[in-house]
Rosetta silent file (secondary structure, phi, psi, omega in degrees, C-alpha in Angstrom):
SEQUENCE: MELNLNCLKDLLLTVEKLSTPSNPVTFIDKSYPGYQFDDAYQNIEPLSMYDWDTLLSTAELAENAGLLLKGKASPPKGYELGQLTMDGYDFIKSINNDTKFNKLKNFVAKHALQGIPTLLEIVQLYLNSASR
SCORE:     score description
SCORE:     0.000 S_00000001
   1 L     0.000  152.096  169.216  -27.835  -10.109  -11.641 S_00000001
   2 L   -95.140  111.092  162.429  -25.440   -6.888  -12.973 S_00000001
   3 L   -67.096  149.386 -179.296  -22.267   -8.058  -15.452 S_00000001
   4 L  -117.985  117.428 -178.677  -19.575   -6.510  -14.499 S_00000001
   5 L   -88.536   -5.490 -179.042  -17.409   -5.799  -18.044 S_00000001
   6 L  -107.871   37.242  161.607  -14.891   -5.579  -16.614 S_00000001
   7 L  -100.255  -17.992 -171.322  -14.613   -9.064  -14.768 S_00000001
   8 H   -99.717  -19.215 -168.792  -15.806  -10.401  -17.367 S_00000001
   9 H   -82.566  -38.675  169.720  -13.217   -8.686  -20.106 S_00000001
  10 H   -39.599  -45.123 -157.997  -10.559  -10.405  -17.125 S_00000001
  11 H   -70.720  -37.360 -159.375  -12.346  -13.366  -16.637 S_00000001
  12 H  -100.202  -15.622 -175.912  -11.988  -14.769  -20.528 S_00000001
  13 H  -100.277   38.479  169.644   -8.725  -12.853  -21.067 S_00000001
  14 H   -94.636  -41.077 -146.948   -7.264  -14.774  -18.077 S_00000001
  15 H   -62.218 -101.990  165.096   -8.841  -18.154  -19.595 S_00000001
  16 H    14.683  -50.541 -161.208   -6.789  -16.929  -23.010 S_00000001
  17 H  -114.279   24.735 -171.918   -3.201  -16.621  -21.589 S_00000001
  18 H  -150.705  -71.939 -148.457   -2.948  -19.168  -18.804 S_00000001
  19 L   -77.651  164.073  -89.031   -5.625  -22.461  -19.276 S_00000001
  20 L   178.234  155.029  167.732   -5.135  -25.251  -21.284 S_00000001
  21 L  -127.870   52.768 -164.197   -7.287  -27.933  -21.530 S_00000001
  22 L  -134.774  -52.121 -162.469   -4.966  -30.473  -19.609 S_00000001
  23 L  -148.841   97.365  164.216   -5.185  -27.439  -17.250 S_00000001
  24 L   -76.509   99.009  174.475   -7.868  -24.951  -16.588 S_00000001
  25 L   -72.187  130.182 -163.100   -8.327  -21.966  -14.264 S_00000001
  26 L  -134.263 -176.810 -165.923  -10.220  -22.812  -12.099 S_00000001
  27 L  -150.707  167.767 -140.593  -10.323  -19.823   -9.016 S_00000001
  28 L  -159.246  147.765 -168.662  -11.109  -21.299   -5.481 S_00000001
  29 L  -130.308  106.845 -176.843  -13.598  -18.784   -2.744 S_00000001
  30 L   -66.246   -5.059 -178.923  -11.253  -17.678   -0.486 S_00000001
  31 L   -74.294  -39.890  178.461  -13.783  -17.314    2.596 S_00000001
  32 L    -9.771   68.386 -157.546  -13.508  -20.699    2.213 S_00000001
  33 L   -50.879  118.602 -174.200  -12.695  -22.405    5.241 S_00000001
  34 L   120.288   10.978  173.837   -8.787  -24.545    5.092 S_00000001
  35 L  -100.077  127.252 -123.478   -8.341  -21.863    1.975 S_00000001
  36 L  -118.761 -173.928  170.400   -4.781  -22.164    1.559 S_00000001
  37 L  -138.537   68.922  178.561   -3.076  -20.736   -1.745 S_00000001
  38 L  -113.684   16.237  120.752   -0.820  -23.937   -2.783 S_00000001
  39 L  -146.845  150.405 -175.805   -1.683  -23.551   -6.127 S_00000001
  40 L   -23.352  -40.477  136.881   -1.062  -20.977   -8.372 S_00000001
  41 L   -64.426   23.173 -170.977   -4.330  -20.853   -9.904 S_00000001
  42 L  -117.433  -29.295  176.277   -6.077  -19.672   -6.605 S_00000001
  43 L  -118.473   63.701 -178.718   -4.386  -15.984   -6.675 S_00000001
  44 L   -97.817  138.458  173.572   -4.404  -15.329   -9.978 S_00000001
  45 L   -89.236  172.194    0.598   -4.755  -11.338  -10.971 S_00000001
  46 L   -87.822   -2.907 -179.037   -6.189   -9.930  -11.734 S_00000001
  47 H   -22.098  -56.766 -110.277   -9.232  -12.499  -10.874 S_00000001
  48 H  -114.634   -6.652 -162.801   -8.234  -12.730   -7.245 S_00000001
  49 H   -93.250  -13.854 -169.466   -9.256   -8.216   -6.903 S_00000001
  50 L   -79.370  121.514 -177.923  -13.127  -10.378   -7.441 S_00000001
  51 L   -93.867  168.754 -114.257  -15.064  -11.919   -4.962 S_00000001
  52 H   -96.075  -75.374 -176.623  -16.354  -15.147   -5.500 S_00000001
  53 H   -41.110  -33.583  174.612  -20.424  -14.064   -6.301 S_00000001
  54 H   -59.452  -83.206  166.193  -18.839  -11.873   -9.245 S_00000001
  55 H     1.969  -77.500 -148.124  -16.495  -14.879  -10.246 S_00000001
  56 H   -69.234  -57.658  173.547  -18.955  -17.522  -10.775 S_00000001
  57 H    -6.234  -69.672 -171.820  -21.625  -15.079  -11.858 S_00000001
  58 H   -65.111  -48.665 -131.380  -20.040  -13.178  -14.922 S_00000001
  59 L   -79.872  -88.169 -173.864  -17.959  -16.816  -15.917 S_00000001
  60 L    17.073  -56.095  164.403  -21.928  -18.183  -16.083 S_00000001
  61 H   -52.512  -82.044  174.630  -22.836  -15.406  -17.684 S_00000001
  62 H   -32.153  -54.294 -168.298  -20.164  -15.700  -19.870 S_00000001
  63 H   -84.957  -43.617 -173.144  -20.810  -19.817  -20.810 S_00000001
  64 H   -72.727  -34.237  167.539  -24.393  -19.069  -21.335 S_00000001
  65 H   -63.943  -17.754  161.552  -23.530  -16.176  -23.928 S_00000001
  66 L    95.184   54.059 -162.267  -20.992  -18.842  -25.648 S_00000001
  67 L  -116.057  -40.183 -156.908  -18.191  -16.925  -24.978 S_00000001
  68 L  -131.585  175.861 -173.205  -16.498  -19.804  -22.451 S_00000001
  69 L   -79.396 -166.805 -175.773  -17.162  -23.424  -22.843 S_00000001
  70 L   -90.053  125.089  170.155  -19.473  -25.538  -20.033 S_00000001
  71 L  -100.533 -155.377  175.253  -17.028  -25.229  -16.741 S_00000001
  72 L   170.706  152.998  163.445  -17.881  -27.430  -13.049 S_00000001
  73 L   -45.838   88.658  150.920  -17.576  -27.366   -9.523 S_00000001
  74 L   -92.737  130.549  177.796  -13.894  -28.255   -8.405 S_00000001
  75 L   -70.897  111.078   51.232  -14.525  -29.515   -5.069 S_00000001
  76 L  -106.377    1.379  167.331  -14.332  -28.158   -1.946 S_00000001
  77 L   165.544   68.200   13.994  -14.866  -25.247   -3.495 S_00000001
  78 L   150.864  145.061  146.501  -14.445  -24.502   -6.293 S_00000001
  79 L   160.924  106.013  178.875  -15.212  -23.439  -10.431 S_00000001
  80 L  -117.431  100.860 -155.994  -12.849  -24.316  -12.835 S_00000001
  81 L   -48.286  110.131  150.215  -13.819  -22.363  -16.210 S_00000001
  82 L   -30.308  151.641 -174.346  -14.230  -23.834  -19.580 S_00000001
  83 L   -76.929 -168.756 -164.791  -11.669  -23.244  -22.271 S_00000001
  84 L   -78.773  176.300  171.878  -12.613  -19.892  -24.801 S_00000001
  85 L  -117.244  164.345  174.032  -15.057  -20.140  -27.636 S_00000001
  86 L   -54.059  -40.438 -153.943  -14.545  -19.454  -31.414 S_00000001
  87 L   -87.757  -32.013  167.205  -17.088  -16.739  -30.052 S_00000001
  88 L   -64.220  -55.042  175.211  -15.044  -15.587  -26.628 S_00000001
  89 H   -84.979   16.070 -176.540  -12.139  -14.983  -28.946 S_00000001
  90 H   -97.104  -11.752 -152.521  -14.218  -12.577  -31.377 S_00000001
  91 H  -114.337  -36.014  172.003  -15.739  -10.510  -28.153 S_00000001
  92 H   -60.128  -48.923 -159.750  -11.595  -10.313  -26.699 S_00000001
  93 H   -60.818  -18.602 -141.157  -10.452   -9.380  -30.250 S_00000001
  94 L  -104.717    9.533 -146.967  -13.245   -6.802  -30.491 S_00000001
  95 L  -145.890  -16.559  175.200  -12.402   -5.585  -26.756 S_00000001
  96 L   -35.630  -43.282  155.956   -8.225   -5.536  -27.270 S_00000001
  97 L  -133.867  143.656  166.329   -7.430   -1.983  -25.986 S_00000001
  98 H    -5.918  -47.507  178.063   -8.651    0.204  -23.268 S_00000001
  99 H   -36.099  -83.817 -164.931   -9.885    2.730  -25.981 S_00000001
 100 H   -29.072  -81.013 -171.603  -12.220    0.286  -27.349 S_00000001
 101 H   -34.145  -39.040  174.309  -13.189   -1.410  -23.938 S_00000001
 102 H   -64.489  -50.849 -175.430  -14.048    2.124  -22.497 S_00000001
 103 H   -92.177   93.684 -162.678  -16.176    3.208  -25.287 S_00000001
 104 H   174.498  -87.429  109.732  -18.212   -0.046  -24.614 S_00000001
 105 H    41.269  -83.136 -175.244  -17.890    0.796  -21.108 S_00000001
 106 H   -46.684  -63.188 -159.601  -19.703    4.370  -21.977 S_00000001
 107 H   -44.200  -58.883 -166.229  -21.925    3.003  -24.558 S_00000001
 108 H  -119.846   41.855  147.532  -23.834    0.388  -22.379 S_00000001
 109 H   -84.665  -34.209 -177.756  -23.589    2.082  -18.970 S_00000001
 110 H   -74.716  -67.060 -178.303  -26.082    5.146  -21.385 S_00000001
 111 L  -110.342   80.251 -154.111  -27.964    2.583  -22.653 S_00000001
 112 L   -34.460   82.483  169.134  -28.163    0.393  -19.578 S_00000001
 113 L  -102.605  125.727  105.501  -28.207   -3.057  -21.130 S_00000001
 114 L    25.989  -82.044 -171.156  -27.619   -5.805  -18.992 S_00000001
 115 L  -126.474  133.398 -157.291  -27.201   -9.127  -20.468 S_00000001
 116 L   -21.217  -49.536 -165.990  -24.313  -10.714  -22.458 S_00000001
 117 L   -48.176  -35.394 -142.612  -26.879  -12.260  -25.442 S_00000001
 118 H   -92.000  -51.154 -166.317  -28.185   -8.383  -25.717 S_00000001
 119 H   -54.677  -82.342 -169.416  -23.722   -7.002  -24.873 S_00000001
 120 H    -6.089  -83.424  168.518  -22.615   -9.345  -27.786 S_00000001
 121 H   -73.980    4.545  161.463  -24.742   -7.688  -30.283 S_00000001
 122 H   -48.556  -70.674  112.368  -24.175   -4.708  -29.243 S_00000001
 123 H    32.573  -92.114 -137.967  -20.690   -5.293  -29.313 S_00000001
 124 H   -89.011  -33.121 -171.758  -20.588   -6.406  -32.900 S_00000001
 125 H   -86.556   -3.931  175.848  -23.002   -3.545  -34.447 S_00000001
 126 H   -74.820  -69.505 -177.560  -20.514   -0.480  -32.658 S_00000001
 127 H   -31.484 -117.622 -119.728  -17.012   -1.977  -34.304 S_00000001
 128 H   -35.458  -38.090 -173.579  -19.306   -1.978  -37.127 S_00000001
 129 H   -93.202    0.448 -156.194  -19.796    1.469  -37.026 S_00000001
 130 L  -104.173  -89.110 -152.533  -16.943    2.519  -35.443 S_00000001
 131 L   -75.331    4.287  173.051  -14.916    1.313  -37.732 S_00000001
 132 L   -92.868    0.000    0.000  -16.939    3.574  -40.792 S_00000001
């Protein structure tokens, strides 16, 4: 599975902005029969630009990397995202502007990095070297 860094950034920023423990961000598979926009979180920008598989795989990668607490399925065909972890907040802080994020994306592409744990280690090394 290929990591979509734009989706990861958008997912984490959306959780940071909108999610609370009592009202987590939930995204819905728009292809599910009977899908309706009756929930404000079903049409979240910028998440609505990603397909279901990309969102779900990115959420699972973020959970496995420790950026998000474990989410859960939200019937009939949705996914409720977990809250950000401290590592998630640190990751957001490390890519907080477009210049840093674009440099990171170029660096990752150049070195063909795909896994989030590796990416997190590289982000920290990259940021430490860039601040010198």
